[in-house]
mmCIF file of C-alpha atoms (C1' of nucleotides) in Angstrom:
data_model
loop_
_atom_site.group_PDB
_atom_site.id
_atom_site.type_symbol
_atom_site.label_atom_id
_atom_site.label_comp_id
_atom_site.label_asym_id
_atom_site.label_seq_id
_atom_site.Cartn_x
_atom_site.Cartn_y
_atom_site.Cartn_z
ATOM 1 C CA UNK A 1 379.075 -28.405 54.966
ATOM 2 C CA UNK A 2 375.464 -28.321 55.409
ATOM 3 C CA UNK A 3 375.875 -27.301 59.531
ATOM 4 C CA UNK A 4 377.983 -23.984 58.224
ATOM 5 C CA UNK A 5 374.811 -23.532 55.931
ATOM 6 C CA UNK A 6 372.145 -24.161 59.114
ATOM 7 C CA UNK A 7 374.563 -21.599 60.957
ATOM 8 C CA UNK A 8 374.703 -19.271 58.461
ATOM 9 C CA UNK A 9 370.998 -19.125 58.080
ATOM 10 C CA UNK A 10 370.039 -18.854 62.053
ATOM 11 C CA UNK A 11 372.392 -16.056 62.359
ATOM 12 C CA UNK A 12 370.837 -14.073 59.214
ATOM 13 C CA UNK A 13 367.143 -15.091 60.771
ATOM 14 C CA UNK A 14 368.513 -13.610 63.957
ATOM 15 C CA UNK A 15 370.116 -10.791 62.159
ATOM 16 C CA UNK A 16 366.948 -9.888 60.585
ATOM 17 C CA UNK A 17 364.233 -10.258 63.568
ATOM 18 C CA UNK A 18 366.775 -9.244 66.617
ATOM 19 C CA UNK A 19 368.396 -6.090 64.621
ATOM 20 C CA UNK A 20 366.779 -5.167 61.786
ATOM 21 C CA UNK A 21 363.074 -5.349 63.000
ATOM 22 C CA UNK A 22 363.135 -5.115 66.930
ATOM 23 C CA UNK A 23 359.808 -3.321 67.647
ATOM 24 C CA UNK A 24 359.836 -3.604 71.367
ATOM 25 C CA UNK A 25 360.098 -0.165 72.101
ATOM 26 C CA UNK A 26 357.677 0.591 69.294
ATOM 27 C CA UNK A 27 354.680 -1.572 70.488
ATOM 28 C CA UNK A 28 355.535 -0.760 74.086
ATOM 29 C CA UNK A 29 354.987 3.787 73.364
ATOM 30 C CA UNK A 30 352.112 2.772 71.429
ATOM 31 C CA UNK A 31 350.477 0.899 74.031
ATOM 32 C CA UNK A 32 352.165 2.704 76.870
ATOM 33 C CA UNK A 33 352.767 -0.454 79.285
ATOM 34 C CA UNK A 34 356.035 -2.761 79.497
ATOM 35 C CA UNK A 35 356.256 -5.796 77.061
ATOM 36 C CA UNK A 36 355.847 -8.118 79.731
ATOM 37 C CA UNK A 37 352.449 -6.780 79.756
ATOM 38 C CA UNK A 38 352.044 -6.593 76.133
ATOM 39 C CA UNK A 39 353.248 -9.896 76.028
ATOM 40 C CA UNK A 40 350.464 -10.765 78.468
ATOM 41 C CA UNK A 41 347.955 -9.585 76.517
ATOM 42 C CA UNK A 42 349.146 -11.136 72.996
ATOM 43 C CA UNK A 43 348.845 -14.713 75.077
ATOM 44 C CA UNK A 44 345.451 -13.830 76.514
ATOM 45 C CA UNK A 45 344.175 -13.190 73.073
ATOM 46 C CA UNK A 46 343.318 -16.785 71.562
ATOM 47 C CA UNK A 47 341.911 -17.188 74.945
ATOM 48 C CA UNK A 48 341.644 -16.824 78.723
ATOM 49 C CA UNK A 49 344.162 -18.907 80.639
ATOM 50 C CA UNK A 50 344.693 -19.611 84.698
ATOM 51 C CA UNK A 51 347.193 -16.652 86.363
ATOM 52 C CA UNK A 52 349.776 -19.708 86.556
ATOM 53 C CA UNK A 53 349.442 -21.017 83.249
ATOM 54 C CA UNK A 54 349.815 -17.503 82.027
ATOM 55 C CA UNK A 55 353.092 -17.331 84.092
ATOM 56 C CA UNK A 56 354.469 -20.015 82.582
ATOM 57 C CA UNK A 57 354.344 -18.724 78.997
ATOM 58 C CA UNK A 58 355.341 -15.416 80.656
ATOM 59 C CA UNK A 59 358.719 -17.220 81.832
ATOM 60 C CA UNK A 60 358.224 -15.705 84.873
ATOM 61 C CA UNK A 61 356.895 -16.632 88.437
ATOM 62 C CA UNK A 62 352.976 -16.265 90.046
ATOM 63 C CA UNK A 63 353.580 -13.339 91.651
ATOM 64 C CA UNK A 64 355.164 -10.929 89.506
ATOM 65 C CA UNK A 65 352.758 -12.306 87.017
ATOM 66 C CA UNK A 66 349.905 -11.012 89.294
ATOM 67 C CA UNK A 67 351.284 -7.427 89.493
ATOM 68 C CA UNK A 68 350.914 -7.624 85.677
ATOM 69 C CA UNK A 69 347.428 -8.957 85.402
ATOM 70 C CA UNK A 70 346.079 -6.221 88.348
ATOM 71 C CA UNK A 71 348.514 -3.801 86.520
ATOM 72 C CA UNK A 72 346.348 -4.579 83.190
ATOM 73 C CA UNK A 73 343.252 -5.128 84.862
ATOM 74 C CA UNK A 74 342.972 -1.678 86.260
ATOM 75 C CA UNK A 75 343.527 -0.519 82.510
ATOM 76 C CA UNK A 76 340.348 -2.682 82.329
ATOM 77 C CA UNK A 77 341.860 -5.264 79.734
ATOM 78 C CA UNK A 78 341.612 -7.827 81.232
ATOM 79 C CA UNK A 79 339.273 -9.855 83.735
ATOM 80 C CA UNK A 80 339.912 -11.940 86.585
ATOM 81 C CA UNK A 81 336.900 -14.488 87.663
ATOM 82 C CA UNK A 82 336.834 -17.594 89.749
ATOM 83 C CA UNK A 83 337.879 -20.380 87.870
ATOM 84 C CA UNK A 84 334.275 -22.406 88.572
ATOM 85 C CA UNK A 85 336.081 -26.066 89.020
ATOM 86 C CA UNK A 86 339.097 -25.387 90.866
ATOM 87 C CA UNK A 87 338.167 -22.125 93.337
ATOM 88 C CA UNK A 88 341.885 -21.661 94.313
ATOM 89 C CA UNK A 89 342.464 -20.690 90.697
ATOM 90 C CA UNK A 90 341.685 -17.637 88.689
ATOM 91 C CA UNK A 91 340.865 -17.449 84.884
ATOM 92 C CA UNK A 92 342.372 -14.146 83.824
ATOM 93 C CA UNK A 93 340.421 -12.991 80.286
ATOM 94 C CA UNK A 94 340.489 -10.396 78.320
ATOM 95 C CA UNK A 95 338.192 -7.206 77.483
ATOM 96 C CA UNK A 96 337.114 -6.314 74.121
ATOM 97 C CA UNK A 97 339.560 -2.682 75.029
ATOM 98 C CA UNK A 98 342.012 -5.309 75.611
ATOM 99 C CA UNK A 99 341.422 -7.147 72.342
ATOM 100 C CA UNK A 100 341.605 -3.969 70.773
ATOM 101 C CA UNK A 101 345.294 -3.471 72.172
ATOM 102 C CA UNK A 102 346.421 -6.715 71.109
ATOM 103 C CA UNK A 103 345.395 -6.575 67.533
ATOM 104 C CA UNK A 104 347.604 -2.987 67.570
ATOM 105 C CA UNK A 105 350.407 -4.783 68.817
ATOM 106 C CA UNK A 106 350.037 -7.646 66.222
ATOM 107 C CA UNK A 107 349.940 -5.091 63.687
ATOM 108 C CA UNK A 108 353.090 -3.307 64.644
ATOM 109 C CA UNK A 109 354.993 -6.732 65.580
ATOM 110 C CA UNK A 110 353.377 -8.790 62.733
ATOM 111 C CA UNK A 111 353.924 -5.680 59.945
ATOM 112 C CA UNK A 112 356.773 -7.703 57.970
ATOM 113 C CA UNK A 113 359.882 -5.812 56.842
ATOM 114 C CA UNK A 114 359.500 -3.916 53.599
ATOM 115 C CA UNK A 115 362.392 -6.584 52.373
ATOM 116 C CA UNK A 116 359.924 -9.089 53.138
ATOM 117 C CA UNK A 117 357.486 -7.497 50.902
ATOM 118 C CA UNK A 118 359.786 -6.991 47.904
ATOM 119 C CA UNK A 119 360.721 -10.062 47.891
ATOM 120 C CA UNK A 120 360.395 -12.335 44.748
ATOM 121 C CA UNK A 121 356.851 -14.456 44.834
ATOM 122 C CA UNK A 122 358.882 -17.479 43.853
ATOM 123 C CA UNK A 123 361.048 -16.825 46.732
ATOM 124 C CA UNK A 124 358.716 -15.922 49.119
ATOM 125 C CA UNK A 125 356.934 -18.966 48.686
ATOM 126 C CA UNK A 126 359.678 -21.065 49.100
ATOM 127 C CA UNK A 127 360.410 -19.265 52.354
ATOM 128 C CA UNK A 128 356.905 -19.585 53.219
ATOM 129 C CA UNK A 129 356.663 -23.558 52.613
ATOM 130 C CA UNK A 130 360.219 -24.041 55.009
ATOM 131 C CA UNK A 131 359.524 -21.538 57.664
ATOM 132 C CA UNK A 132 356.135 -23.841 57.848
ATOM 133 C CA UNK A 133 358.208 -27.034 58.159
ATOM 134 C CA UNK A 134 360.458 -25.662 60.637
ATOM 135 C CA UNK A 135 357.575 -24.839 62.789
ATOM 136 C CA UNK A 136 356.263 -28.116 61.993
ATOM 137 C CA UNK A 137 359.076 -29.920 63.648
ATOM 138 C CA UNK A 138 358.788 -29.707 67.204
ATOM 139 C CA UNK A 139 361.928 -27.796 67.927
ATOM 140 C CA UNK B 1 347.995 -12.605 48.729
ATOM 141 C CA UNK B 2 351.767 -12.381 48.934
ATOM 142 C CA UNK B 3 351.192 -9.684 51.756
ATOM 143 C CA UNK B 4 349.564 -12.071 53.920
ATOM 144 C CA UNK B 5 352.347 -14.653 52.869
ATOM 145 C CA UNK B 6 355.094 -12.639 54.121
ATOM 146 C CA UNK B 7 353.398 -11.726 56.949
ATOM 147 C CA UNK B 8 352.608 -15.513 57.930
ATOM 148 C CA UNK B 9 356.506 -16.187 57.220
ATOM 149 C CA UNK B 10 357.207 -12.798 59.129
ATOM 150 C CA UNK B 11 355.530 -13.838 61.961
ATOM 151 C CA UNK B 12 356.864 -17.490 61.644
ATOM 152 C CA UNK B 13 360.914 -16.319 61.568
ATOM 153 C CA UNK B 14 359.672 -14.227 64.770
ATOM 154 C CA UNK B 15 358.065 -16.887 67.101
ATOM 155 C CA UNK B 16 360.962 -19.015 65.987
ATOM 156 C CA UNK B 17 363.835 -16.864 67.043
ATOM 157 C CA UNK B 18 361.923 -15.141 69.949
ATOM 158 C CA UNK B 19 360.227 -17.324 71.508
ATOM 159 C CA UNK B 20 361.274 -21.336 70.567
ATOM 160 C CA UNK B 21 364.941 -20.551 70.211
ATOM 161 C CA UNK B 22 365.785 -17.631 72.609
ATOM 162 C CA UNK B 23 369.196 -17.559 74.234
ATOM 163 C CA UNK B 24 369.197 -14.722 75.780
ATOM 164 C CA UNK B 25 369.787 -16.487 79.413
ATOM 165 C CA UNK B 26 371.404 -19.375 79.021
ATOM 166 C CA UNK B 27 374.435 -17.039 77.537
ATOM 167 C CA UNK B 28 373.849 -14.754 80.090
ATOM 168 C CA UNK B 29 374.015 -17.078 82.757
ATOM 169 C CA UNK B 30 377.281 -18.794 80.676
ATOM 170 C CA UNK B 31 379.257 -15.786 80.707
ATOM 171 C CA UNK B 32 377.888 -14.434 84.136
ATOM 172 C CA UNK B 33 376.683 -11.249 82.783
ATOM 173 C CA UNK B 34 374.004 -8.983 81.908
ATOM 174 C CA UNK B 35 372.806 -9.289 78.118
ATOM 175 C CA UNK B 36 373.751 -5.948 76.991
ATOM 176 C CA UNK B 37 377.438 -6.592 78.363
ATOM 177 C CA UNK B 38 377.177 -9.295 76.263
ATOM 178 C CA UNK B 39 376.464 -7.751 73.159
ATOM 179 C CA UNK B 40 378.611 -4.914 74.114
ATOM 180 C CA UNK B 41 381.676 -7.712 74.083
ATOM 181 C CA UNK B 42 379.786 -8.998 70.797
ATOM 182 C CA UNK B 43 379.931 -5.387 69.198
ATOM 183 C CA UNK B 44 383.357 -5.064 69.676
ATOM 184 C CA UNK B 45 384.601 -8.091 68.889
ATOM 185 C CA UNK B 46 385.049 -7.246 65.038
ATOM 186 C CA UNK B 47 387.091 -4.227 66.065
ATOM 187 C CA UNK B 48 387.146 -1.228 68.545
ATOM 188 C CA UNK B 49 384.680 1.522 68.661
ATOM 189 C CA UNK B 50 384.924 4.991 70.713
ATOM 190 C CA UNK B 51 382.719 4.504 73.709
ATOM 191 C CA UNK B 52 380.077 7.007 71.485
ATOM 192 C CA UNK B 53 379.914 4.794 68.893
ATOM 193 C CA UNK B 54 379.613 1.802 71.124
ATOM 194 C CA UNK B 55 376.564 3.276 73.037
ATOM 195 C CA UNK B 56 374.720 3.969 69.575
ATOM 196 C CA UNK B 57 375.249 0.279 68.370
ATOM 197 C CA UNK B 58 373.763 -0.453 71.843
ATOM 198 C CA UNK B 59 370.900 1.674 71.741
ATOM 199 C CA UNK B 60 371.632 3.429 74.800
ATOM 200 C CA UNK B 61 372.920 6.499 76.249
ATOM 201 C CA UNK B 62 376.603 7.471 76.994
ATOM 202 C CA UNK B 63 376.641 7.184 81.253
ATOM 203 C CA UNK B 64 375.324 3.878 81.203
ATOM 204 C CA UNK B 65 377.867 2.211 78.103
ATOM 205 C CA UNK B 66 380.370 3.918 80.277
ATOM 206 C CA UNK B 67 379.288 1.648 83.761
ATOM 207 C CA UNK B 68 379.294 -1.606 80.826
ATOM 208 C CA UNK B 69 382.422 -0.950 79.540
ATOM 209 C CA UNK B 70 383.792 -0.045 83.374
ATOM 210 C CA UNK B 71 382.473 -3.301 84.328
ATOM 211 C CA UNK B 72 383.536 -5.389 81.237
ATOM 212 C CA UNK B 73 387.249 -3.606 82.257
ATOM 213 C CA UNK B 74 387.229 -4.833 85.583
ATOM 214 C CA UNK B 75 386.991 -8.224 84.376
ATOM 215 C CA UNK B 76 389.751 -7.620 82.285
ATOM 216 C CA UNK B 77 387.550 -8.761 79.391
ATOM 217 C CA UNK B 78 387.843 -5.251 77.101
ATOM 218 C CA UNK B 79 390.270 -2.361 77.532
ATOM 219 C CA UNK B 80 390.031 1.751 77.357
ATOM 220 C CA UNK B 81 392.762 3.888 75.569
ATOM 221 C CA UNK B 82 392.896 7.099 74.681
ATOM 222 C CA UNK B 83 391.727 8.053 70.609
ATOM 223 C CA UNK B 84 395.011 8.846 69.239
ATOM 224 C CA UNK B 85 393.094 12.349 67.199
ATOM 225 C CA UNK B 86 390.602 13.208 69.882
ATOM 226 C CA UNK B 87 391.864 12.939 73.520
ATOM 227 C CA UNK B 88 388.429 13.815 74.517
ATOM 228 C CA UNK B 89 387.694 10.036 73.020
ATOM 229 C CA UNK B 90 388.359 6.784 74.246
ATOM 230 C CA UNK B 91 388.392 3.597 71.886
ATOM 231 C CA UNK B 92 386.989 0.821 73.539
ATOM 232 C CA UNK B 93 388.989 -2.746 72.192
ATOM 233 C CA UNK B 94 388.345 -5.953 73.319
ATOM 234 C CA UNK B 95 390.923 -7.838 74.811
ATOM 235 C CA UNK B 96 391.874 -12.112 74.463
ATOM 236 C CA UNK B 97 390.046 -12.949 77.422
ATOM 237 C CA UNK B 98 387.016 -10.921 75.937
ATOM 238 C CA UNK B 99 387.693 -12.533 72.637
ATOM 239 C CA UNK B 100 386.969 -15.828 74.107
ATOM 240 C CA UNK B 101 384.057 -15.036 75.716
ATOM 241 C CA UNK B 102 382.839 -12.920 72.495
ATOM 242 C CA UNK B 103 383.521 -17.386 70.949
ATOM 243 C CA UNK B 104 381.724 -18.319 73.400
ATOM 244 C CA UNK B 105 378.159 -16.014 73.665
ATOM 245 C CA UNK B 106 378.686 -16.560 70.265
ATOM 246 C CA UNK B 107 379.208 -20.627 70.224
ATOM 247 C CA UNK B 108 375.757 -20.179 72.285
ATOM 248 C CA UNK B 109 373.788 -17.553 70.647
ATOM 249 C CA UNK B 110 374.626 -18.643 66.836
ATOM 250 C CA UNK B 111 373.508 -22.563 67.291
ATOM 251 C CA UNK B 112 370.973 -23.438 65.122
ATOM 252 C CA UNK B 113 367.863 -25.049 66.376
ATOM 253 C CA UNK B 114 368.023 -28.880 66.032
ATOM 254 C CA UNK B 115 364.879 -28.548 63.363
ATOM 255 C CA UNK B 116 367.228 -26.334 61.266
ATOM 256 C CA UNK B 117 369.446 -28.798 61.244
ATOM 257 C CA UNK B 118 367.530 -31.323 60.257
ATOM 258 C CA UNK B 119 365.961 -30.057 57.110
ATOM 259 C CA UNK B 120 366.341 -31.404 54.205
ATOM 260 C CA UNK B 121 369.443 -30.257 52.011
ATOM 261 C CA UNK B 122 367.491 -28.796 49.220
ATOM 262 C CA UNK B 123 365.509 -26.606 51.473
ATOM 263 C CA UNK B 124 367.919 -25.504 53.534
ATOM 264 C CA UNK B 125 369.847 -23.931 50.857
ATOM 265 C CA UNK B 126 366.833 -22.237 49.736
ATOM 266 C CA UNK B 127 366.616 -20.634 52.641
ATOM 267 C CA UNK B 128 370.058 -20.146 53.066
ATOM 268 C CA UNK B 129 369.479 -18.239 49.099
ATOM 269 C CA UNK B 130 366.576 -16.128 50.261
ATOM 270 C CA UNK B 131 367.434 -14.909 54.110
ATOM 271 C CA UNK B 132 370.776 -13.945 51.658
ATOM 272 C CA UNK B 133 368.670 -11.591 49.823
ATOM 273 C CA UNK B 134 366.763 -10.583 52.685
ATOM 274 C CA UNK B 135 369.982 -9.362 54.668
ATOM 275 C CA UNK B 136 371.577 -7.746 51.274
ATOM 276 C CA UNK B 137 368.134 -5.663 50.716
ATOM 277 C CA UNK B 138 368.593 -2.518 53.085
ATOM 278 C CA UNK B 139 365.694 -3.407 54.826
ATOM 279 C "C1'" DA C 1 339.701 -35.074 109.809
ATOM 280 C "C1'" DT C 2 343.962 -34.511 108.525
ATOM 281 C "C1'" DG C 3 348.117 -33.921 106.091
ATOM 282 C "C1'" DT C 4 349.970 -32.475 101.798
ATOM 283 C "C1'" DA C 5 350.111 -29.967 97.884
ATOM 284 C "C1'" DC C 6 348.560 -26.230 95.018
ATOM 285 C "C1'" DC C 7 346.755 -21.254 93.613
ATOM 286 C "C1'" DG C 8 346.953 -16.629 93.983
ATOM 287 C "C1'" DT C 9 348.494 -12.824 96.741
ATOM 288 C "C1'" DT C 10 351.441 -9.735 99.547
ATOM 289 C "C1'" DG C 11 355.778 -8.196 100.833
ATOM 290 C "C1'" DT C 12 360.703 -7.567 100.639
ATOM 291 C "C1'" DA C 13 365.192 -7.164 98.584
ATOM 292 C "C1'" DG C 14 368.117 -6.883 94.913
ATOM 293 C "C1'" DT C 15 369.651 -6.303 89.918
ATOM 294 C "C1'" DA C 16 369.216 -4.207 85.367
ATOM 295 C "C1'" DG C 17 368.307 -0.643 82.625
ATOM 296 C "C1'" DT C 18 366.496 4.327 81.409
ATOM 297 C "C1'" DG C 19 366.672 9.235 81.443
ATOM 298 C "C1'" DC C 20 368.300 13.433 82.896
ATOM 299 C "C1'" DA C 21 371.514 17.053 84.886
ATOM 300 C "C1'" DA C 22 375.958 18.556 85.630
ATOM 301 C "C1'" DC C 23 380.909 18.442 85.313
ATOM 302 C "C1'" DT C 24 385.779 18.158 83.128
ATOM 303 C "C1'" DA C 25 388.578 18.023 79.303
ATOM 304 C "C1'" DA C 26 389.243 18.699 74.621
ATOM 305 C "C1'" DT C 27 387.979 20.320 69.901
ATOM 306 C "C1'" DG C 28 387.108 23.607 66.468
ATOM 307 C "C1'" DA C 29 385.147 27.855 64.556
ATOM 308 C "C1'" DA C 30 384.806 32.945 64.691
ATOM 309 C "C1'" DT D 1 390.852 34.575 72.740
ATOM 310 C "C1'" DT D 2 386.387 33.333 73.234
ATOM 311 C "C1'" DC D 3 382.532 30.575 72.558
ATOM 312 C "C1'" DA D 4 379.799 26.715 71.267
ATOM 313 C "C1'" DT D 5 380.130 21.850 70.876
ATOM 314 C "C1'" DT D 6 381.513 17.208 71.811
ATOM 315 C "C1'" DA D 7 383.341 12.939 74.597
ATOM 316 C "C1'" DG D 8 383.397 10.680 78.610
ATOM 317 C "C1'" DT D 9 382.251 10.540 83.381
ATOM 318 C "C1'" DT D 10 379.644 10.910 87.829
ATOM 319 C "C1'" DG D 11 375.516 11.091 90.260
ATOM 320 C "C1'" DC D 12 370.610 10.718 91.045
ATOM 321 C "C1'" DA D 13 365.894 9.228 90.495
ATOM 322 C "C1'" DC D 14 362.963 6.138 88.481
ATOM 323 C "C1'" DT D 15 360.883 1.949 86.183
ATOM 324 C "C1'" DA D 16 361.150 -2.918 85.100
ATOM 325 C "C1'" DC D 17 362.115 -7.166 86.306
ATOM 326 C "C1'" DT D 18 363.766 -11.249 89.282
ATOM 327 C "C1'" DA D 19 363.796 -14.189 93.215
ATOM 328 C "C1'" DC D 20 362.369 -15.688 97.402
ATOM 329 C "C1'" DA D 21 359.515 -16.191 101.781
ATOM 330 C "C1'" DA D 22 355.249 -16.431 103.829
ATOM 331 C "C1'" DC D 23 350.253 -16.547 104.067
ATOM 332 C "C1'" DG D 24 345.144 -17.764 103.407
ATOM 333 C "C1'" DG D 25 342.109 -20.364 100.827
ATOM 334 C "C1'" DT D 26 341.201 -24.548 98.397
ATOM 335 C "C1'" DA D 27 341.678 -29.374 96.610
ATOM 336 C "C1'" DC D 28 342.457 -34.053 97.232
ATOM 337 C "C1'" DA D 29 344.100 -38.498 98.948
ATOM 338 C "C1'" DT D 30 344.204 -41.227 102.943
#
DNA sequence: ATGTACCGTTGTAGTAGTGCAACTAATGAA
DNA sequence: TTCATTAGTTGCACTACTACAACGGTACAT
């Protein structure tokens, strides 16, 4: 049955990313903040986005998102400014510092397991070209 | 380079159990309880554990396992009895009523994304063939 | 202009989880 | 026996997060 196969597979991808390889509490002592925050700053990376918007991909609500923004701000990495169409909203950006901290929390979280590494070429590729589709499809 | 292959593949298996596919509430919410009750009744659904063992698998400290299991008790959903060779121990089993709800965070949890599903036979079981690997490989 | 809706902020209250200290009971070694 | 160690428990203090209410400032349609 190919649904025992699908099940088998999203419990061993679980598995491997939820127990193996959990580096929350890793990338949160290196950076010494919460990883609501690091989180925060991993979304602000590819650009700025609006405190709400932010919130959204946060999964959590305006205002405890702006405790985390002021809470990262006064590490100064990030930046709040008038958004220049809409004056009710704020663009929250972030600082080279907090580019810096992002890129050492992609490294830690991005650093694939060593299994990963040893893997076969042949096999690796394969994985690469259906991980790829899977993202592909929209869900 | 196969380092940045596994990495893009790393990253991929993250953002697709993290952050497309997490279940985290919806099970919580399901079972009306804290996540790490949940995977408490998860842990010892295979079999019992002392309450020592059962904070280690939980990656927390003895005190607070001992308010989860408390709590997990008083809903009659795992039990306490003494170790039969150490009566400073206490094995912690799970009980029917936690043994469906173990089913059922498990039902939940261990769905595979609809994409997963629909992938086509031949790549699925490639998958299935490497995340095998993966999981046998220490790490 | 006016009513409605939206954005960010402040505040408040509650839950979840962490970390540490101290205690009892039991084990095991000297 | 005595002593060090371990298992579970209780208690306390703290951080992290959630959820909601209310407010001022702004946008926009009518």
């Amino acid at each position: 049955m190919s649904e025992d196969v699908a099940a088998r597979v999203w419990r061993g991808m679980r598995g491997l990313v939820l127990e193996r390889h959990e580096r929350r509490k890793e990338v949160c002592d290196a950076l010494g903040m919460s990883f609501i925050r690091v989180k925060a700053l991993r979304l602000l990376a590819p650009g700025p986005l609006t405190l709400r918007r932010l919130a959204e991909r946060l999964a959590t609500d305006a205002p405890y998102t702006t405790i985390v923004v002021a809470d990262l701000e006064r590490r100064g990495l990030v930046e709040r400014a008038p958004h220049p169409e809409d004056r009710r909203a704020k663009i929250v950006s972030i600082t080279p510092e907090g580019v810096t901290a992002a890129e050492l929390a992609e490294r830690i979280l991005g650093e694939p397991p060593s299994a990963l590494l040893a893997l076969d070429p042949a096999d690796l590729d394969a994985l690469d070209r259906v991980i790829a589709r899977l993202l592909a499809a929209g869900s």
